[in-house]
Amino acid sequence: MPQTSIKLTIVGAGFVGSAIAYSLVMKGDASDLVLVDVDHARAEGEAMDISHGAPFAKVASIHAGDYPDTAGSDLVVITGGANQRPGESRLDLMARNAAIVRDAARQAAEHSPDAILLVVTNPVDVMSFVAQRATGLPASHVIGSGTVLDSSRFRYLLAQELGGLDPRCIQGHILGEHGDSEFPAWSLVSVAGMGLDEAARVLDLTFDPDRRDRVARRTRDAAHEIITRKQATYYGIGMITRRIIEAIVRDERAIMPVSVRLSGQYGIDDVYLSLPVILGEHGVEQVLAPGLAAEEVALLQHSADVLRAGQDSVRHTVE
Ligand code: NAD
């Protein structure tokens, strides 16, 4: 990577896995795409359905398979698992999904030892920890989709609050857990290079603490709001997962808040959570630890405590 022939595997061809596959096909980021699912018929059906658009897309081949068919993958996305039930927290899903992710990661790594593993299954931070421990792959090669989706929601909601701006003008990160303890790094928000207060001033708006709280709450609760209405979320995660894959296979060195194993940043060690990282062909090229406000550091450390407890509760499944 970057190369013209990219082989990708998606483990779990449910709503999320097939939305990622569809997104990839629409952008032509893979030349060979393998879908693996314990429900082989479902993977076959999705592969058939998507491949019937082949005359209008760039993907060379999309098919259902088993792990031997995934050999030589450049990147493996793990979405297999159980779905979040209405009212169920992501951490409640943990035990059900840890065994699935452990087995999927081990089998995928056995056939593609050089692949980057990208975990999407929830709770994604703890599942990324499981995948790394289960395979022993370098931490730079095992990442989670983390808060890239949350940050995308955050930028969209901020853009709305700023009078309907194009969200692409707004930079901003949700950090920490992909879940209830996540928080916006307000100190890092930039609107076309301006800090948020300055942007509000020139736009003749007030961005008071109530408004900030509303954006943070709506970002954090977005998944619950969608699940209450349609039982699952998949288009947004499909789009942002494709974008993470693109950054890696094209060796872009793009900066995104994926879930990574920390090694001392902000005093946090051996915990998977989201910070901005540079993503390239070797996975995580660098974890960035920008200067944060003191209360943001405290929130990050709280998130790390929550996730360390989550990791501890599944550690026995991978040791
Ligand atoms: P789904 O039920 O539609 O699909 C899950 C698929 O996994 C099913 O097809 C199932 O057969 C398969 N599966 C189960 N065990 C497997 C195994 N051992 N090997 C291979 N495949 C297996 O669920 P979904 O809506 O696609 O959600 C999948 C996961 O993605 C869930 O954990 C969900 O919470 C998560 N998710 C994460 C994010 C995020 O931002 N990280 C966003 C949305 C959903």
mmCIF file of C-alpha atoms and ligand atoms in Angstrom:
data_model
loop_
_atom_site.group_PDB
_atom_site.id
_atom_site.type_symbol
_atom_site.label_atom_id
_atom_site.label_comp_id
_atom_site.label_asym_id
_atom_site.label_seq_id
_atom_site.Cartn_x
_atom_site.Cartn_y
_atom_site.Cartn_z
ATOM 1 C CA MET A 1 0.000 0.000 0.000
ATOM 2 C CA PRO A 2 -0.556 2.444 -1.608
ATOM 3 C CA GLN A 3 -1.045 0.106 -4.542
ATOM 4 C CA THR A 4 -3.520 -0.538 -7.300
ATOM 5 C CA SER A 5 -4.586 -3.989 -6.102
ATOM 6 C CA ILE A 6 -6.183 -3.817 -2.658
ATOM 7 C CA LYS A 7 -7.693 -6.866 -0.988
ATOM 8 C CA LEU A 8 -10.127 -6.167 1.819
ATOM 9 C CA THR A 9 -12.054 -8.491 4.100
ATOM 10 C CA ILE A 10 -15.146 -7.647 6.084
ATOM 11 C CA VAL A 11 -16.050 -10.061 8.875
ATOM 12 C CA GLY A 12 -19.762 -9.721 9.639
ATOM 13 C CA ALA A 13 -22.041 -9.021 6.711
ATOM 14 C CA GLY A 14 -24.943 -7.595 8.696
ATOM 15 C CA PHE A 15 -26.255 -4.052 8.455
ATOM 16 C CA VAL A 16 -22.894 -2.462 9.244
ATOM 17 C CA GLY A 17 -20.680 -4.828 7.253
ATOM 18 C CA SER A 18 -22.838 -4.546 4.154
ATOM 19 C CA ALA A 19 -23.100 -0.732 4.477
ATOM 20 C CA ILE A 20 -19.280 -0.602 4.561
ATOM 21 C CA ALA A 21 -19.101 -2.930 1.537
ATOM 22 C CA TYR A 22 -21.605 -0.805 -0.361
ATOM 23 C CA SER A 23 -19.719 2.380 0.498
ATOM 24 C CA LEU A 24 -16.417 0.841 -0.631
ATOM 25 C CA VAL A 25 -17.904 -0.319 -3.905
ATOM 26 C CA MET A 26 -19.326 3.125 -4.642
ATOM 27 C CA LYS A 27 -15.870 4.691 -4.227
ATOM 28 C CA GLY A 28 -13.837 1.890 -5.799
ATOM 29 C CA ASP A 29 -11.363 1.513 -2.937
ATOM 30 C CA ALA A 30 -10.973 -2.270 -3.256
ATOM 31 C CA SER A 31 -10.152 -4.597 -6.096
ATOM 32 C CA ASP A 32 -11.066 -7.714 -4.137
ATOM 33 C CA LEU A 33 -13.597 -7.687 -1.308
ATOM 34 C CA VAL A 34 -14.404 -10.800 0.744
ATOM 35 C CA LEU A 35 -17.397 -11.000 3.097
ATOM 36 C CA VAL A 36 -17.189 -13.531 5.936
ATOM 37 C CA ASP A 37 -20.158 -14.302 8.165
ATOM 38 C CA VAL A 38 -21.253 -17.264 10.288
ATOM 39 C CA ASP A 39 -24.483 -16.797 8.355
ATOM 40 C CA HIS A 40 -22.840 -17.646 5.046
ATOM 41 C CA ALA A 41 -26.082 -17.269 3.103
ATOM 42 C CA ARG A 42 -26.404 -13.678 4.330
ATOM 43 C CA ALA A 43 -22.856 -12.873 3.179
ATOM 44 C CA GLU A 44 -23.594 -14.504 -0.165
ATOM 45 C CA GLY A 45 -26.824 -12.555 -0.552
ATOM 46 C CA GLU A 46 -25.129 -9.234 0.229
ATOM 47 C CA ALA A 47 -22.253 -10.005 -2.157
ATOM 48 C CA MET A 48 -24.704 -10.905 -4.925
ATOM 49 C CA ASP A 49 -26.861 -7.835 -4.316
ATOM 50 C CA ILE A 50 -23.927 -5.397 -4.319
ATOM 51 C CA SER A 51 -22.084 -7.063 -7.205
ATOM 52 C CA HIS A 52 -25.152 -6.694 -9.407
ATOM 53 C CA GLY A 53 -24.262 -2.988 -9.519
ATOM 54 C CA ALA A 54 -20.826 -3.902 -10.914
ATOM 55 C CA PRO A 55 -21.415 -2.365 -14.338
ATOM 56 C CA PHE A 56 -21.791 0.972 -12.539
ATOM 57 C CA ALA A 57 -18.983 0.678 -9.965
ATOM 58 C CA LYS A 58 -15.259 0.038 -9.869
ATOM 59 C CA VAL A 59 -14.954 -2.998 -7.611
ATOM 60 C CA ALA A 60 -13.390 -5.921 -9.461
ATOM 61 C CA SER A 61 -14.700 -8.693 -7.275
ATOM 62 C CA ILE A 62 -16.947 -9.017 -4.232
ATOM 63 C CA HIS A 63 -17.759 -12.436 -2.885
ATOM 64 C CA ALA A 64 -18.631 -14.388 0.255
ATOM 65 C CA GLY A 65 -15.970 -16.660 1.649
ATOM 66 C CA ASP A 66 -14.388 -18.310 4.648
ATOM 67 C CA TYR A 67 -11.096 -17.359 6.330
ATOM 68 C CA PRO A 68 -8.830 -19.209 3.866
ATOM 69 C CA ASP A 69 -10.373 -17.062 1.102
ATOM 70 C CA THR A 70 -9.269 -13.914 2.959
ATOM 71 C CA ALA A 71 -5.548 -14.825 2.774
ATOM 72 C CA GLY A 72 -3.329 -11.911 1.809
ATOM 73 C CA SER A 73 -5.806 -9.200 2.803
ATOM 74 C CA ASP A 74 -4.318 -5.732 3.206
ATOM 75 C CA LEU A 75 -6.980 -4.759 5.699
ATOM 76 C CA VAL A 76 -9.616 -6.680 7.657
ATOM 77 C CA VAL A 77 -12.663 -4.936 9.082
ATOM 78 C CA ILE A 78 -14.401 -6.703 11.964
ATOM 79 C CA THR A 79 -18.101 -5.911 12.364
ATOM 80 C CA GLY A 80 -19.325 -9.358 13.425
ATOM 81 C CA GLY A 81 -21.292 -9.469 16.605
ATOM 82 C CA ALA A 82 -24.523 -8.729 18.245
ATOM 83 C CA ASN A 83 -26.372 -5.482 17.716
ATOM 84 C CA GLN A 84 -27.103 -2.934 20.428
ATOM 85 C CA ARG A 85 -30.629 -3.389 21.816
ATOM 86 C CA PRO A 86 -32.805 -0.359 22.623
ATOM 87 C CA GLY A 87 -31.690 0.984 26.028
ATOM 88 C CA GLU A 88 -28.645 -1.274 26.149
ATOM 89 C CA SER A 89 -25.323 0.471 26.753
ATOM 90 C CA ARG A 90 -22.360 -0.390 24.576
ATOM 91 C CA LEU A 91 -20.536 -1.792 27.578
ATOM 92 C CA ASP A 92 -23.383 -4.292 28.143
ATOM 93 C CA LEU A 93 -22.622 -5.760 24.755
ATOM 94 C CA MET A 94 -19.114 -6.548 25.831
ATOM 95 C CA ALA A 95 -19.221 -10.135 26.963
ATOM 96 C CA ARG A 96 -21.382 -11.193 24.027
ATOM 97 C CA ASN A 97 -18.995 -9.727 21.508
ATOM 98 C CA ALA A 98 -15.556 -10.352 23.036
ATOM 99 C CA ALA A 99 -15.514 -14.034 22.102
ATOM 100 C CA ILE A 100 -16.702 -13.295 18.552
ATOM 101 C CA VAL A 101 -14.059 -10.616 17.996
ATOM 102 C CA ARG A 102 -11.285 -12.722 19.554
ATOM 103 C CA ASP A 103 -11.987 -15.659 17.216
ATOM 104 C CA ALA A 104 -12.484 -13.470 14.148
ATOM 105 C CA ALA A 105 -9.268 -11.516 14.773
ATOM 106 C CA ARG A 106 -7.215 -14.669 15.344
ATOM 107 C CA GLN A 107 -8.471 -16.400 12.217
ATOM 108 C CA ALA A 108 -8.091 -13.278 10.085
ATOM 109 C CA ALA A 109 -4.541 -12.635 11.347
ATOM 110 C CA GLU A 110 -3.570 -16.254 10.773
ATOM 111 C CA HIS A 111 -4.336 -15.900 7.064
ATOM 112 C CA SER A 112 -3.199 -12.250 6.682
ATOM 113 C CA PRO A 113 -0.444 -11.625 9.240
ATOM 114 C CA ASP A 114 0.495 -8.277 7.667
ATOM 115 C CA ALA A 115 -3.051 -6.913 7.522
ATOM 116 C CA ILE A 116 -4.261 -3.887 9.426
ATOM 117 C CA LEU A 117 -7.220 -4.886 11.632
ATOM 118 C CA LEU A 118 -9.967 -2.285 11.869
ATOM 119 C CA VAL A 119 -12.532 -3.114 14.553
ATOM 120 C CA VAL A 120 -16.061 -1.705 14.385
ATOM 121 C CA THR A 121 -17.941 -4.148 16.640
ATOM 122 C CA ASN A 122 -19.138 -2.485 19.860
ATOM 123 C CA PRO A 123 -18.057 -1.604 22.425
ATOM 124 C CA VAL A 124 -15.402 -0.718 19.896
ATOM 125 C CA ASP A 125 -12.609 0.411 22.245
ATOM 126 C CA VAL A 126 -12.686 -2.748 24.346
ATOM 127 C CA MET A 127 -13.126 -4.922 21.234
ATOM 128 C CA SER A 128 -10.005 -3.316 19.728
ATOM 129 C CA PHE A 129 -8.132 -4.266 22.914
ATOM 130 C CA VAL A 130 -9.475 -7.838 22.530
ATOM 131 C CA ALA A 131 -8.376 -8.028 18.876
ATOM 132 C CA GLN A 132 -4.864 -6.776 19.674
ATOM 133 C CA ARG A 133 -4.384 -9.082 22.663
ATOM 134 C CA ALA A 134 -5.848 -12.067 20.837
ATOM 135 C CA THR A 135 -3.509 -11.692 17.853
ATOM 136 C CA GLY A 136 -0.394 -10.170 19.392
ATOM 137 C CA LEU A 137 -0.164 -7.889 16.338
ATOM 138 C CA PRO A 138 1.585 -4.543 16.827
ATOM 139 C CA ALA A 139 -0.795 -1.989 18.339
ATOM 140 C CA SER A 140 -0.206 0.239 15.297
ATOM 141 C CA HIS A 141 -1.881 -2.465 13.171
ATOM 142 C CA VAL A 142 -4.989 -2.907 15.335
ATOM 143 C CA ILE A 143 -7.318 0.068 15.565
ATOM 144 C CA GLY A 144 -10.979 0.750 16.196
ATOM 145 C CA SER A 145 -13.302 3.099 14.318
ATOM 146 C CA GLY A 146 -13.416 4.928 17.669
ATOM 147 C CA THR A 147 -14.973 8.377 17.670
ATOM 148 C CA VAL A 148 -14.593 9.132 13.971
ATOM 149 C CA LEU A 149 -18.366 8.682 13.631
ATOM 150 C CA ASP A 150 -19.084 10.719 16.782
ATOM 151 C CA SER A 151 -16.767 13.476 15.564
ATOM 152 C CA SER A 152 -18.545 13.499 12.230
ATOM 153 C CA ARG A 153 -21.891 13.849 14.030
ATOM 154 C CA PHE A 154 -20.367 16.600 16.190
ATOM 155 C CA ARG A 155 -19.164 18.572 13.178
ATOM 156 C CA TYR A 156 -22.559 18.182 11.505
ATOM 157 C CA LEU A 157 -24.448 19.360 14.619
ATOM 158 C CA LEU A 158 -22.026 22.253 15.206
ATOM 159 C CA ALA A 159 -22.466 23.330 11.602
ATOM 160 C CA GLN A 160 -26.224 23.373 12.120
ATOM 161 C CA GLU A 161 -25.857 25.467 15.294
ATOM 162 C CA LEU A 162 -23.621 27.882 13.392
ATOM 163 C CA GLY A 163 -26.381 28.822 10.972
ATOM 164 C CA GLY A 164 -26.225 25.833 8.638
ATOM 165 C CA LEU A 165 -22.570 26.007 7.591
ATOM 166 C CA ASP A 166 -20.948 23.299 5.483
ATOM 167 C CA PRO A 167 -19.689 20.769 8.099
ATOM 168 C CA ARG A 168 -16.485 20.381 6.089
ATOM 169 C CA CYS A 169 -15.481 23.909 7.265
ATOM 170 C CA ILE A 170 -15.464 22.656 10.843
ATOM 171 C CA GLN A 171 -12.678 20.714 12.505
ATOM 172 C CA GLY A 172 -13.396 19.116 15.845
ATOM 173 C CA HIS A 173 -12.901 15.895 17.741
ATOM 174 C CA ILE A 174 -14.882 13.823 20.168
ATOM 175 C CA LEU A 175 -12.296 12.098 22.362
ATOM 176 C CA GLY A 176 -12.174 9.169 24.764
ATOM 177 C CA GLU A 177 -14.636 6.283 24.726
ATOM 178 C CA HIS A 178 -16.966 5.693 21.798
ATOM 179 C CA GLY A 179 -19.813 5.736 24.290
ATOM 180 C CA ASP A 180 -21.256 7.422 27.315
ATOM 181 C CA SER A 181 -18.021 8.956 28.693
ATOM 182 C CA GLU A 182 -16.988 10.555 25.382
ATOM 183 C CA PHE A 183 -16.630 14.346 25.281
ATOM 184 C CA PRO A 184 -16.004 17.130 22.753
ATOM 185 C CA ALA A 185 -12.550 18.702 22.881
ATOM 186 C CA TRP A 186 -13.922 22.234 22.693
ATOM 187 C CA SER A 187 -10.420 23.671 22.943
ATOM 188 C CA LEU A 188 -9.535 22.076 19.566
ATOM 189 C CA VAL A 189 -12.617 23.197 17.593
ATOM 190 C CA SER A 190 -11.808 25.295 14.566
ATOM 191 C CA VAL A 191 -14.200 26.953 12.124
ATOM 192 C CA ALA A 192 -12.222 27.746 8.992
ATOM 193 C CA GLY A 193 -9.184 28.396 11.199
ATOM 194 C CA MET A 194 -11.065 30.445 13.822
ATOM 195 C CA GLY A 195 -11.657 29.295 17.373
ATOM 196 C CA LEU A 196 -15.324 28.688 18.234
ATOM 197 C CA ASP A 197 -15.810 31.923 20.213
ATOM 198 C CA GLU A 198 -14.263 33.997 17.449
ATOM 199 C CA ALA A 199 -16.351 32.205 14.811
ATOM 200 C CA ALA A 200 -19.519 32.852 16.844
ATOM 201 C CA ARG A 201 -18.532 36.522 17.152
ATOM 202 C CA VAL A 202 -17.983 37.058 13.422
ATOM 203 C CA LEU A 203 -21.155 35.099 12.632
ATOM 204 C CA ASP A 204 -23.024 37.298 15.136
ATOM 205 C CA LEU A 205 -24.139 34.314 17.226
ATOM 206 C CA THR A 206 -23.811 33.475 20.887
ATOM 207 C CA PHE A 207 -22.317 30.103 21.683
ATOM 208 C CA ASP A 208 -23.055 29.920 25.410
ATOM 209 C CA PRO A 209 -22.532 26.880 27.682
ATOM 210 C CA ASP A 210 -26.158 25.742 27.143
ATOM 211 C CA ARG A 211 -25.573 25.556 23.435
ATOM 212 C CA ARG A 212 -22.329 23.649 23.931
ATOM 213 C CA ASP A 213 -24.088 21.207 26.268
ATOM 214 C CA ARG A 214 -26.856 20.661 23.732
ATOM 215 C CA VAL A 215 -24.403 19.838 20.944
ATOM 216 C CA ALA A 216 -22.406 17.511 23.214
ATOM 217 C CA ARG A 217 -25.593 15.741 24.398
ATOM 218 C CA ARG A 218 -27.047 15.334 20.923
ATOM 219 C CA THR A 219 -23.723 13.937 19.686
ATOM 220 C CA ARG A 220 -23.452 11.463 22.557
ATOM 221 C CA ASP A 221 -27.090 10.344 22.288
ATOM 222 C CA ALA A 222 -27.219 10.144 18.498
ATOM 223 C CA ALA A 223 -26.867 6.349 18.323
ATOM 224 C CA HIS A 224 -29.634 5.849 20.931
ATOM 225 C CA GLU A 225 -31.894 8.262 19.035
ATOM 226 C CA ILE A 226 -31.403 6.373 15.774
ATOM 227 C CA ILE A 227 -31.715 2.925 17.353
ATOM 228 C CA THR A 228 -34.984 3.960 19.020
ATOM 229 C CA ARG A 229 -36.351 4.856 15.601
ATOM 230 C CA LYS A 230 -34.876 2.181 13.277
ATOM 231 C CA GLN A 231 -33.240 -0.444 15.560
ATOM 232 C CA ALA A 232 -29.727 -0.015 14.145
ATOM 233 C CA THR A 233 -27.276 2.535 12.758
ATOM 234 C CA TYR A 234 -25.313 1.679 9.651
ATOM 235 C CA TYR A 235 -25.142 4.298 6.893
ATOM 236 C CA GLY A 236 -23.028 6.780 8.889
ATOM 237 C CA ILE A 237 -20.639 4.099 10.134
ATOM 238 C CA GLY A 238 -20.500 2.680 6.603
ATOM 239 C CA MET A 239 -19.357 6.026 5.229
ATOM 240 C CA ILE A 240 -16.819 6.833 7.915
ATOM 241 C CA THR A 241 -15.322 3.322 7.924
ATOM 242 C CA ARG A 242 -14.773 3.632 4.192
ATOM 243 C CA ARG A 243 -13.029 6.947 4.844
ATOM 244 C CA ILE A 244 -10.703 5.376 7.453
ATOM 245 C CA ILE A 245 -9.872 2.573 4.993
ATOM 246 C CA GLU A 246 -9.193 5.099 2.252
ATOM 247 C CA ALA A 247 -6.730 7.014 4.459
ATOM 248 C CA ILE A 248 -4.842 3.790 5.170
ATOM 249 C CA VAL A 249 -4.745 2.163 1.742
ATOM 250 C CA ARG A 250 -3.820 5.443 0.045
ATOM 251 C CA ASP A 251 -1.167 6.179 2.717
ATOM 252 C CA GLU A 252 -2.676 9.632 3.213
ATOM 253 C CA ARG A 253 -1.290 10.458 6.668
ATOM 254 C CA ALA A 254 -4.737 11.855 7.446
ATOM 255 C CA ILE A 255 -5.540 12.758 11.056
ATOM 256 C CA MET A 256 -8.593 11.068 12.589
ATOM 257 C CA PRO A 257 -9.694 10.141 16.112
ATOM 258 C CA VAL A 258 -9.574 6.351 15.833
ATOM 259 C CA SER A 259 -9.335 4.074 18.839
ATOM 260 C CA VAL A 260 -5.686 3.311 19.622
ATOM 261 C CA ARG A 261 -3.708 1.791 22.460
ATOM 262 C CA LEU A 262 -2.227 4.590 24.524
ATOM 263 C CA SER A 263 1.299 4.340 25.853
ATOM 264 C CA GLY A 264 1.623 7.079 28.443
ATOM 265 C CA GLN A 265 -0.180 10.001 26.745
ATOM 266 C CA TYR A 266 -1.860 12.135 29.436
ATOM 267 C CA GLY A 267 -0.610 9.570 31.966
ATOM 268 C CA ILE A 268 -2.761 6.811 30.388
ATOM 269 C CA ASP A 269 -1.154 3.483 29.550
ATOM 270 C CA ASP A 270 -2.382 0.264 27.874
ATOM 271 C CA VAL A 271 -5.943 1.465 27.281
ATOM 272 C CA TYR A 272 -7.664 1.688 23.901
ATOM 273 C CA LEU A 273 -9.493 4.993 23.372
ATOM 274 C CA SER A 274 -9.753 7.721 20.761
ATOM 275 C CA LEU A 275 -7.192 10.456 20.267
ATOM 276 C CA PRO A 276 -6.297 12.067 16.955
ATOM 277 C CA VAL A 277 -3.785 9.877 15.131
ATOM 278 C CA ILE A 278 -1.895 10.046 11.849
ATOM 279 C CA LEU A 279 -3.136 7.193 9.654
ATOM 280 C CA GLY A 280 -1.099 5.773 6.812
ATOM 281 C CA GLU A 281 -0.118 2.537 5.128
ATOM 282 C CA HIS A 282 1.371 1.168 8.371
ATOM 283 C CA GLY A 283 -1.793 1.921 10.318
ATOM 284 C CA VAL A 284 -1.152 4.294 13.207
ATOM 285 C CA GLU A 285 1.918 6.339 12.272
ATOM 286 C CA GLN A 286 1.693 8.603 15.347
ATOM 287 C CA VAL A 287 -0.700 9.201 18.230
ATOM 288 C CA LEU A 288 -1.159 12.931 18.742
ATOM 289 C CA ALA A 289 -1.518 14.348 22.231
ATOM 290 C CA PRO A 290 -2.464 17.996 21.695
ATOM 291 C CA GLY A 291 -2.597 20.445 24.577
ATOM 292 C CA LEU A 292 -6.070 20.153 26.121
ATOM 293 C CA ALA A 293 -7.851 22.222 28.750
ATOM 294 C CA ALA A 294 -7.426 20.839 32.280
ATOM 295 C CA GLU A 295 -11.092 19.746 32.441
ATOM 296 C CA GLU A 296 -10.707 17.918 29.107
ATOM 297 C CA VAL A 297 -7.690 15.995 30.426
ATOM 298 C CA ALA A 298 -9.783 15.032 33.466
ATOM 299 C CA LEU A 299 -12.608 13.820 31.182
ATOM 300 C CA LEU A 300 -10.129 11.798 29.110
ATOM 301 C CA GLN A 301 -8.748 10.177 32.239
ATOM 302 C CA HIS A 302 -12.284 9.361 33.395
ATOM 303 C CA SER A 303 -12.997 7.755 30.010
ATOM 304 C CA ALA A 304 -9.774 5.749 30.373
ATOM 305 C CA ASP A 305 -10.925 4.531 33.820
ATOM 306 C CA VAL A 306 -14.254 3.369 32.354
ATOM 307 C CA LEU A 307 -12.501 1.572 29.512
ATOM 308 C CA ARG A 308 -9.815 0.022 31.706
ATOM 309 C CA ALA A 309 -12.622 -1.545 33.746
ATOM 310 C CA GLY A 310 -14.152 -2.815 30.486
ATOM 311 C CA GLN A 311 -10.821 -4.270 29.363
ATOM 312 C CA ASP A 312 -10.313 -5.911 32.752
ATOM 313 C CA SER A 313 -13.709 -7.578 32.557
ATOM 314 C CA VAL A 314 -12.843 -9.338 29.266
ATOM 315 C CA ARG A 315 -9.100 -9.809 29.789
ATOM 316 C CA HIS A 316 -9.606 -13.470 30.754
ATOM 317 C CA THR A 317 -11.027 -14.235 27.286
ATOM 318 C CA VAL A 318 -7.721 -13.364 25.621
ATOM 319 C CA GLU A 319 -5.150 -14.501 28.213
HETATM 320 P P1 NAD B 1 -26.138 -7.259 12.532
HETATM 321 O O1 NAD B 1 -26.789 -8.131 13.530
HETATM 322 O O2 NAD B 1 -26.941 -6.739 11.387
HETATM 323 O O3 NAD B 1 -24.882 -8.003 11.902
HETATM 324 C C1 NAD B 1 -23.938 -8.688 12.653
HETATM 325 C C2 NAD B 1 -23.445 -9.829 11.784
HETATM 326 O O4 NAD B 1 -22.395 -10.489 12.480
HETATM 327 C C3 NAD B 1 -24.541 -10.872 11.503
HETATM 328 O O5 NAD B 1 -24.675 -11.045 10.102
HETATM 329 C C4 NAD B 1 -24.001 -12.114 12.209
HETATM 330 O O6 NAD B 1 -24.349 -13.322 11.521
HETATM 331 C C5 NAD B 1 -22.502 -11.854 12.162
HETATM 332 N N1 NAD B 1 -21.743 -12.660 13.104
HETATM 333 C C6 NAD B 1 -22.066 -13.037 14.353
HETATM 334 N N2 NAD B 1 -21.101 -13.803 14.870
HETATM 335 C C7 NAD B 1 -20.128 -13.886 13.933
HETATM 336 C C8 NAD B 1 -18.884 -14.554 13.871
HETATM 337 N N3 NAD B 1 -18.438 -15.310 14.897
HETATM 338 N N4 NAD B 1 -18.155 -14.459 12.742
HETATM 339 C C9 NAD B 1 -18.610 -13.741 11.692
HETATM 340 N N5 NAD B 1 -19.787 -13.087 11.682
HETATM 341 C C10 NAD B 1 -20.535 -13.169 12.795
HETATM 342 O O7 NAD B 1 -25.490 -6.064 13.356
HETATM 343 P P2 NAD B 1 -24.963 -4.677 12.753
HETATM 344 O O8 NAD B 1 -26.042 -3.661 12.818
HETATM 345 O O9 NAD B 1 -24.292 -4.965 11.450
HETATM 346 O O10 NAD B 1 -23.879 -4.272 13.862
HETATM 347 C C11 NAD B 1 -22.639 -4.955 13.939
HETATM 348 C C12 NAD B 1 -21.777 -4.387 15.050
HETATM 349 O O11 NAD B 1 -21.380 -3.061 14.714
HETATM 350 C C13 NAD B 1 -22.486 -4.264 16.404
HETATM 351 O O12 NAD B 1 -21.574 -4.608 17.430
HETATM 352 C C14 NAD B 1 -22.833 -2.793 16.483
HETATM 353 O O13 NAD B 1 -23.010 -2.336 17.801
HETATM 354 C C15 NAD B 1 -21.606 -2.224 15.838
HETATM 355 N N6 NAD B 1 -21.689 -0.823 15.421
HETATM 356 C C16 NAD B 1 -20.592 -0.058 15.673
HETATM 357 C C17 NAD B 1 -20.593 1.277 15.334
HETATM 358 C C18 NAD B 1 -19.383 2.103 15.669
HETATM 359 O O14 NAD B 1 -19.388 3.347 15.538
HETATM 360 N N7 NAD B 1 -18.278 1.482 16.080
HETATM 361 C C19 NAD B 1 -21.702 1.857 14.704
HETATM 362 C C20 NAD B 1 -22.807 1.036 14.429
HETATM 363 C C21 NAD B 1 -22.787 -0.315 14.803
#
